[in-house]
mmCIF file of C-alpha atoms in Angstrom:
data_model
loop_
_atom_site.group_PDB
_atom_site.id
_atom_site.type_symbol
_atom_site.label_atom_id
_atom_site.label_comp_id
_atom_site.label_asym_id
_atom_site.label_seq_id
_atom_site.Cartn_x
_atom_site.Cartn_y
_atom_site.Cartn_z
ATOM 1 C CA SER A 14 -45.316 -9.013 -14.808
ATOM 2 C CA GLY A 15 -44.873 -6.006 -17.221
ATOM 3 C CA VAL A 16 -40.810 -6.791 -18.278
ATOM 4 C CA ARG A 17 -41.157 -10.695 -17.217
ATOM 5 C CA TYR A 18 -43.456 -10.695 -20.778
ATOM 6 C CA LEU A 19 -40.741 -8.901 -23.083
ATOM 7 C CA CYS A 20 -37.611 -10.556 -22.092
ATOM 8 C CA ASP A 21 -39.618 -14.120 -22.957
ATOM 9 C CA LYS A 22 -40.722 -12.596 -26.095
ATOM 10 C CA TYR A 23 -37.030 -10.757 -27.435
ATOM 11 C CA GLY A 24 -35.681 -13.266 -25.559
ATOM 12 C CA ALA A 25 -33.905 -11.504 -22.807
ATOM 13 C CA LEU A 26 -33.102 -12.327 -19.338
ATOM 14 C CA LEU A 27 -34.680 -10.770 -16.159
ATOM 15 C CA ILE A 28 -32.048 -10.539 -13.467
ATOM 16 C CA PHE A 29 -33.801 -9.183 -9.830
ATOM 17 C CA ASP A 30 -31.192 -7.526 -7.499
ATOM 18 C CA GLU A 31 -31.984 -8.735 -4.183
ATOM 19 C CA VAL A 32 -28.955 -7.770 -2.464
ATOM 20 C CA VAL A 33 -32.058 -5.297 -0.081
ATOM 21 C CA SER A 34 -34.905 -7.063 -1.447
ATOM 22 C CA GLY A 35 -33.832 -9.858 0.308
ATOM 23 C CA TYR A 36 -34.732 -12.266 2.796
ATOM 24 C CA GLY A 37 -37.504 -10.599 4.114
ATOM 25 C CA ARG A 38 -37.239 -7.223 4.453
ATOM 26 C CA LEU A 39 -40.527 -6.888 2.358
ATOM 27 C CA GLY A 40 -42.293 -9.074 3.363
ATOM 28 C CA LYS A 41 -41.736 -12.526 1.887
ATOM 29 C CA MET A 42 -38.384 -14.377 1.701
ATOM 30 C CA PHE A 43 -37.448 -12.131 -1.392
ATOM 31 C CA GLY A 44 -38.784 -8.523 -2.716
ATOM 32 C CA HIS A 45 -39.899 -10.434 -6.135
ATOM 33 C CA GLN A 46 -42.653 -12.640 -3.521
ATOM 34 C CA ALA A 47 -43.566 -9.440 -2.367
ATOM 35 C CA MET A 48 -44.480 -7.590 -5.689
ATOM 36 C CA SER A 49 -45.915 -10.475 -7.814
ATOM 37 C CA THR A 50 -49.302 -8.865 -7.572
ATOM 38 C CA PHE A 51 -50.297 -8.567 -11.488
ATOM 39 C CA GLU A 52 -52.749 -8.626 -14.670
ATOM 40 C CA SER A 53 -51.602 -10.857 -17.568
ATOM 41 C CA SER A 54 -49.814 -10.627 -20.304
ATOM 42 C CA PRO A 55 -50.842 -8.618 -23.740
ATOM 43 C CA ASP A 56 -51.048 -11.736 -24.908
ATOM 44 C CA LYS A 57 -52.962 -13.574 -22.519
ATOM 45 C CA GLU A 58 -51.006 -15.832 -21.136
ATOM 46 C CA ASP A 59 -51.381 -16.441 -17.919
ATOM 47 C CA TYR A 60 -47.844 -14.509 -15.371
ATOM 48 C CA THR A 61 -50.333 -13.771 -12.399
ATOM 49 C CA LYS A 62 -48.184 -16.342 -10.347
ATOM 50 C CA ILE A 63 -44.271 -14.973 -9.011
ATOM 51 C CA ILE A 64 -42.634 -13.648 -10.957
ATOM 52 C CA LYS A 65 -39.541 -15.985 -11.582
ATOM 53 C CA PRO A 66 -36.444 -14.493 -12.460
ATOM 54 C CA ASP A 67 -34.231 -16.155 -14.612
ATOM 55 C CA ILE A 68 -31.098 -14.975 -12.141
ATOM 56 C CA ILE A 69 -30.977 -13.039 -8.487
ATOM 57 C CA THR A 70 -27.819 -11.641 -6.640
ATOM 58 C CA MET A 71 -28.279 -11.781 -3.225
ATOM 59 C CA ALA A 72 -26.499 -10.409 -0.645
ATOM 60 C CA LYS A 73 -26.977 -8.916 3.792
ATOM 61 C CA GLY A 74 -29.326 -10.456 4.484
ATOM 62 C CA LEU A 75 -28.269 -14.186 3.764
ATOM 63 C CA THR A 76 -26.452 -14.421 7.568
ATOM 64 C CA SER A 77 -27.706 -10.922 8.448
ATOM 65 C CA GLY A 78 -23.963 -9.551 8.336
ATOM 66 C CA TYR A 79 -22.061 -12.091 11.005
ATOM 67 C CA LEU A 80 -19.955 -12.711 8.709
ATOM 68 C CA PRO A 81 -20.086 -10.960 4.550
ATOM 69 C CA LEU A 82 -21.391 -13.746 1.754
ATOM 70 C CA GLY A 83 -23.293 -12.773 -1.821
ATOM 71 C CA ALA A 84 -24.155 -15.709 -4.121
ATOM 72 C CA CYS A 85 -25.329 -15.555 -7.310
ATOM 73 C CA ALA A 86 -29.091 -18.066 -7.884
ATOM 74 C CA VAL A 87 -29.837 -19.153 -11.777
ATOM 75 C CA SER A 88 -32.785 -21.176 -13.306
ATOM 76 C CA ASP A 89 -31.563 -24.726 -14.235
ATOM 77 C CA LYS A 90 -31.503 -23.033 -18.243
ATOM 78 C CA ILE A 91 -29.062 -20.885 -17.230
ATOM 79 C CA PHE A 92 -26.700 -23.607 -15.043
ATOM 80 C CA SER A 93 -26.715 -25.734 -18.223
ATOM 81 C CA HIS A 94 -24.412 -23.186 -19.601
ATOM 82 C CA PHE A 95 -22.448 -22.656 -17.436
ATOM 83 C CA TYR A 96 -21.960 -26.377 -16.641
ATOM 84 C CA ASN A 97 -20.680 -27.672 -19.882
ATOM 85 C CA ASP A 98 -20.817 -25.094 -22.895
ATOM 86 C CA SER A 99 -18.445 -28.570 -24.552
ATOM 87 C CA GLU A 100 -20.288 -27.613 -28.307
ATOM 88 C CA SER A 101 -19.109 -24.063 -28.263
ATOM 89 C CA SER A 102 -16.262 -25.036 -26.523
ATOM 90 C CA VAL A 103 -12.282 -26.062 -27.684
ATOM 91 C CA LEU A 104 -11.910 -26.894 -24.930
ATOM 92 C CA PRO A 105 -12.274 -31.510 -23.758
ATOM 93 C CA SER A 106 -15.569 -31.551 -22.318
ATOM 94 C CA ARG A 107 -14.519 -32.335 -18.964
ATOM 95 C CA LEU A 108 -12.930 -29.104 -18.773
ATOM 96 C CA ALA A 109 -15.647 -26.853 -21.300
ATOM 97 C CA HIS A 110 -18.047 -25.796 -17.972
ATOM 98 C CA LEU A 111 -17.437 -20.836 -17.053
ATOM 99 C CA ARG A 112 -14.354 -21.220 -13.504
ATOM 100 C CA GLN A 113 -15.561 -17.772 -12.160
ATOM 101 C CA VAL A 114 -15.022 -18.738 -8.775
ATOM 102 C CA HIS A 115 -11.798 -20.340 -6.404
ATOM 103 C CA THR A 116 -10.057 -18.400 -3.203
ATOM 104 C CA TYR A 117 -12.759 -17.452 -1.303
ATOM 105 C CA GLY A 118 -15.697 -18.861 -3.340
ATOM 106 C CA GLY A 119 -17.656 -21.080 -0.957
ATOM 107 C CA HIS A 120 -16.115 -20.211 2.192
ATOM 108 C CA PRO A 121 -17.470 -23.348 4.704
ATOM 109 C CA VAL A 122 -17.807 -21.005 7.707
ATOM 110 C CA ALA A 123 -19.829 -18.358 5.439
ATOM 111 C CA CYS A 124 -21.876 -20.611 3.953
ATOM 112 C CA ALA A 125 -22.407 -22.319 7.912
ATOM 113 C CA VAL A 126 -23.600 -19.056 9.208
ATOM 114 C CA GLY A 127 -25.836 -18.701 6.136
ATOM 115 C CA LEU A 128 -27.560 -21.804 6.035
ATOM 116 C CA LYS A 129 -27.569 -21.024 10.086
ATOM 117 C CA ASN A 130 -29.124 -17.643 9.098
ATOM 118 C CA ILE A 131 -32.365 -18.801 7.026
ATOM 119 C CA GLU A 132 -32.758 -21.434 9.410
ATOM 120 C CA ILE A 133 -33.806 -19.000 11.955
ATOM 121 C CA ILE A 134 -35.386 -16.608 8.911
ATOM 122 C CA GLU A 135 -37.888 -19.267 8.495
ATOM 123 C CA SER A 136 -38.361 -21.381 12.193
ATOM 124 C CA GLU A 137 -38.769 -17.021 13.311
ATOM 125 C CA ASN A 138 -40.967 -16.302 10.157
ATOM 126 C CA LEU A 139 -39.304 -13.075 10.311
ATOM 127 C CA PRO A 140 -40.395 -12.355 6.940
ATOM 128 C CA GLN A 141 -44.492 -12.045 8.438
ATOM 129 C CA ARG A 142 -42.896 -10.533 11.202
ATOM 130 C CA ALA A 143 -41.311 -7.750 9.096
ATOM 131 C CA HIS A 144 -44.261 -7.067 7.471
ATOM 132 C CA ASP A 145 -46.292 -6.947 10.156
ATOM 133 C CA MET A 146 -44.532 -4.109 12.051
ATOM 134 C CA GLY A 147 -43.156 -2.549 8.490
ATOM 135 C CA SER A 148 -47.663 -2.069 8.234
ATOM 136 C CA TYR A 149 -47.140 -0.518 12.402
ATOM 137 C CA LEU A 150 -44.342 1.307 11.893
ATOM 138 C CA ASN A 151 -45.790 2.876 8.431
ATOM 139 C CA ASN A 152 -49.590 3.433 9.775
ATOM 140 C CA SER A 153 -48.134 5.647 12.485
ATOM 141 C CA LEU A 154 -45.761 7.110 10.549
ATOM 142 C CA ILE A 155 -48.465 8.995 8.912
ATOM 143 C CA LYS A 156 -50.811 9.075 10.991
ATOM 144 C CA THR A 157 -47.890 11.378 13.375
ATOM 145 C CA ILE A 158 -46.029 12.443 10.766
ATOM 146 C CA GLY A 159 -47.864 13.004 7.478
ATOM 147 C CA ASP A 160 -49.455 15.950 7.620
ATOM 148 C CA HIS A 161 -45.905 18.003 8.458
ATOM 149 C CA PRO A 162 -45.769 20.634 5.552
ATOM 150 C CA LEU A 163 -41.694 18.940 4.924
ATOM 151 C CA VAL A 164 -43.579 14.728 4.399
ATOM 152 C CA GLY A 165 -44.297 15.126 1.299
ATOM 153 C CA ASP A 166 -44.988 10.889 0.459
ATOM 154 C CA ILE A 167 -44.067 8.529 3.076
ATOM 155 C CA ARG A 168 -43.634 4.920 0.857
ATOM 156 C CA SER A 169 -42.775 1.185 2.180
ATOM 157 C CA LYS A 170 -43.143 -2.082 1.384
ATOM 158 C CA GLY A 171 -42.583 -4.998 4.521
ATOM 159 C CA LEU A 172 -39.811 -3.125 6.819
ATOM 160 C CA LEU A 173 -37.676 -0.835 4.324
ATOM 161 C CA ILE A 174 -39.523 1.755 4.661
ATOM 162 C CA GLY A 175 -38.492 5.629 2.311
ATOM 163 C CA ILE A 176 -39.456 9.413 3.203
ATOM 164 C CA GLU A 177 -39.649 12.175 1.426
ATOM 165 C CA LEU A 178 -38.890 15.428 2.597
ATOM 166 C CA VAL A 179 -39.514 18.767 0.176
ATOM 167 C CA GLU A 180 -40.689 22.026 0.770
ATOM 168 C CA ASP A 181 -43.940 21.953 -0.050
ATOM 169 C CA LYS A 182 -45.888 19.623 -1.179
ATOM 170 C CA ILE A 183 -47.694 20.992 -3.454
ATOM 171 C CA SER A 184 -44.269 21.407 -6.398
ATOM 172 C CA LYS A 185 -42.826 18.748 -4.525
ATOM 173 C CA THR A 186 -39.729 20.464 -4.961
ATOM 174 C CA PRO A 187 -36.557 18.844 -1.994
ATOM 175 C CA LEU A 188 -35.477 19.301 0.639
ATOM 176 C CA ALA A 189 -32.700 21.024 0.699
ATOM 177 C CA GLU A 190 -29.174 19.046 1.758
ATOM 178 C CA HIS A 191 -28.010 21.121 4.222
ATOM 179 C CA ARG A 192 -31.733 20.469 5.656
ATOM 180 C CA SER A 193 -32.466 16.996 5.058
ATOM 181 C CA ALA A 194 -29.527 15.755 6.815
ATOM 182 C CA SER A 195 -29.933 17.942 9.944
ATOM 183 C CA ILE A 196 -32.578 15.262 10.387
ATOM 184 C CA PRO A 197 -31.119 11.639 10.004
ATOM 185 C CA ALA A 198 -27.547 13.549 12.833
ATOM 186 C CA PHE A 199 -30.455 14.802 15.618
ATOM 187 C CA CYS A 200 -31.907 11.427 15.208
ATOM 188 C CA ALA A 201 -29.051 10.190 15.735
ATOM 189 C CA LYS A 202 -28.030 11.760 18.929
ATOM 190 C CA HIS A 203 -30.866 10.618 19.981
ATOM 191 C CA ASN A 204 -30.221 6.924 19.858
ATOM 192 C CA THR A 205 -32.527 6.311 16.496
ATOM 193 C CA ILE A 206 -29.590 4.941 13.360
ATOM 194 C CA VAL A 207 -32.165 7.391 10.197
ATOM 195 C CA GLY A 208 -30.878 6.851 6.865
ATOM 196 C CA ARG A 209 -31.298 8.982 3.889
ATOM 197 C CA ASN A 210 -30.288 8.277 -0.142
ATOM 198 C CA GLY A 211 -26.979 10.693 0.230
ATOM 199 C CA THR A 212 -25.697 10.873 -2.939
ATOM 200 C CA THR A 213 -27.656 8.156 -5.159
ATOM 201 C CA ILE A 214 -28.790 10.616 -7.259
ATOM 202 C CA PRO A 215 -27.359 14.773 -6.679
ATOM 203 C CA THR A 216 -29.075 17.445 -5.000
ATOM 204 C CA LEU A 217 -32.150 14.579 -5.017
ATOM 205 C CA ALA A 218 -30.840 13.356 -1.400
ATOM 206 C CA ASN A 219 -34.227 13.815 0.173
ATOM 207 C CA VAL A 220 -34.692 10.878 1.525
ATOM 208 C CA LEU A 221 -34.621 9.380 4.521
ATOM 209 C CA ILE A 222 -34.591 5.555 4.531
ATOM 210 C CA LEU A 223 -36.103 3.241 7.718
ATOM 211 C CA ALA A 224 -34.425 0.282 7.783
ATOM 212 C CA PRO A 225 -34.966 -1.958 10.609
ATOM 213 C CA PRO A 226 -34.418 -5.123 11.793
ATOM 214 C CA LEU A 227 -37.069 -8.012 11.197
ATOM 215 C CA VAL A 228 -37.079 -8.976 14.823
ATOM 216 C CA ILE A 229 -38.041 -4.669 15.586
ATOM 217 C CA ASN A 230 -40.870 -4.979 18.482
ATOM 218 C CA GLN A 231 -43.811 -1.525 18.095
ATOM 219 C CA GLN A 232 -42.049 -0.116 21.705
ATOM 220 C CA GLU A 233 -38.814 0.668 18.832
ATOM 221 C CA CYS A 234 -42.070 0.924 16.046
ATOM 222 C CA ASP A 235 -42.958 4.538 18.783
ATOM 223 C CA GLN A 236 -38.771 5.579 19.634
ATOM 224 C CA ILE A 237 -38.381 5.881 15.241
ATOM 225 C CA VAL A 238 -41.410 7.558 15.365
ATOM 226 C CA HIS A 239 -41.714 9.629 18.328
ATOM 227 C CA VAL A 240 -37.420 10.691 16.877
ATOM 228 C CA ILE A 241 -38.624 11.757 13.299
ATOM 229 C CA SER A 242 -41.504 14.075 14.374
ATOM 230 C CA GLN A 243 -39.111 15.359 17.059
ATOM 231 C CA ALA A 244 -36.312 15.810 14.032
ATOM 232 C CA LEU A 245 -38.857 17.764 12.248
ATOM 233 C CA GLN A 246 -39.311 19.841 14.678
ATOM 234 C CA HIS A 247 -35.199 21.205 14.095
ATOM 235 C CA VAL A 248 -35.086 21.844 10.715
ATOM 236 C CA PRO A 249 -32.763 24.295 9.805
ATOM 237 C CA GLU A 250 -34.301 27.209 7.815
#
């Protein structure tokens, strides 16, 4: 809410990247809806409701990967400038609008898949399932591996979970590359896909990433916990 307040105060746009967090992943249809529990702004204006961005980018969960499709949604205020820019344009009014989508924009098959995918997400209430299964998986991880000496932190929102790997719990020194890389490799050999933050930040590739399907069940959550627990016992020195 603080960022929204500052954007409003200084006339800046608030853009949310919902490519990963959108369409149920964090326990709400969009990630920012799951994060909107804030206090009022410094001038006492009510910012406690769902924070409304000016622009949202989205993909991935839009079609669940069945076909490639990405989208960018903007507020009415922003869109009005795209649609009619005749005041500042030398072009005739009928041509004074933004042109950024051509050959593959609005592909009918991809859009049909997206619409059906959203229908399924809503009808099966998958955001709520992500919330419930995410809580179950997170709690199971904390109970099973939370005290392990190589686990510095377990953090989650819905079905997006990070497990921070450290050399020791006191200094929180990131686990060495070859040691942290051994865990996803072990999991893969045991039919469990576990991600890692890779080279996002050099020398800090020490966070395991769990983003299972929103339709995951408790038995599958238990398998994830069990395999990661076993992997931690086989980390090389």
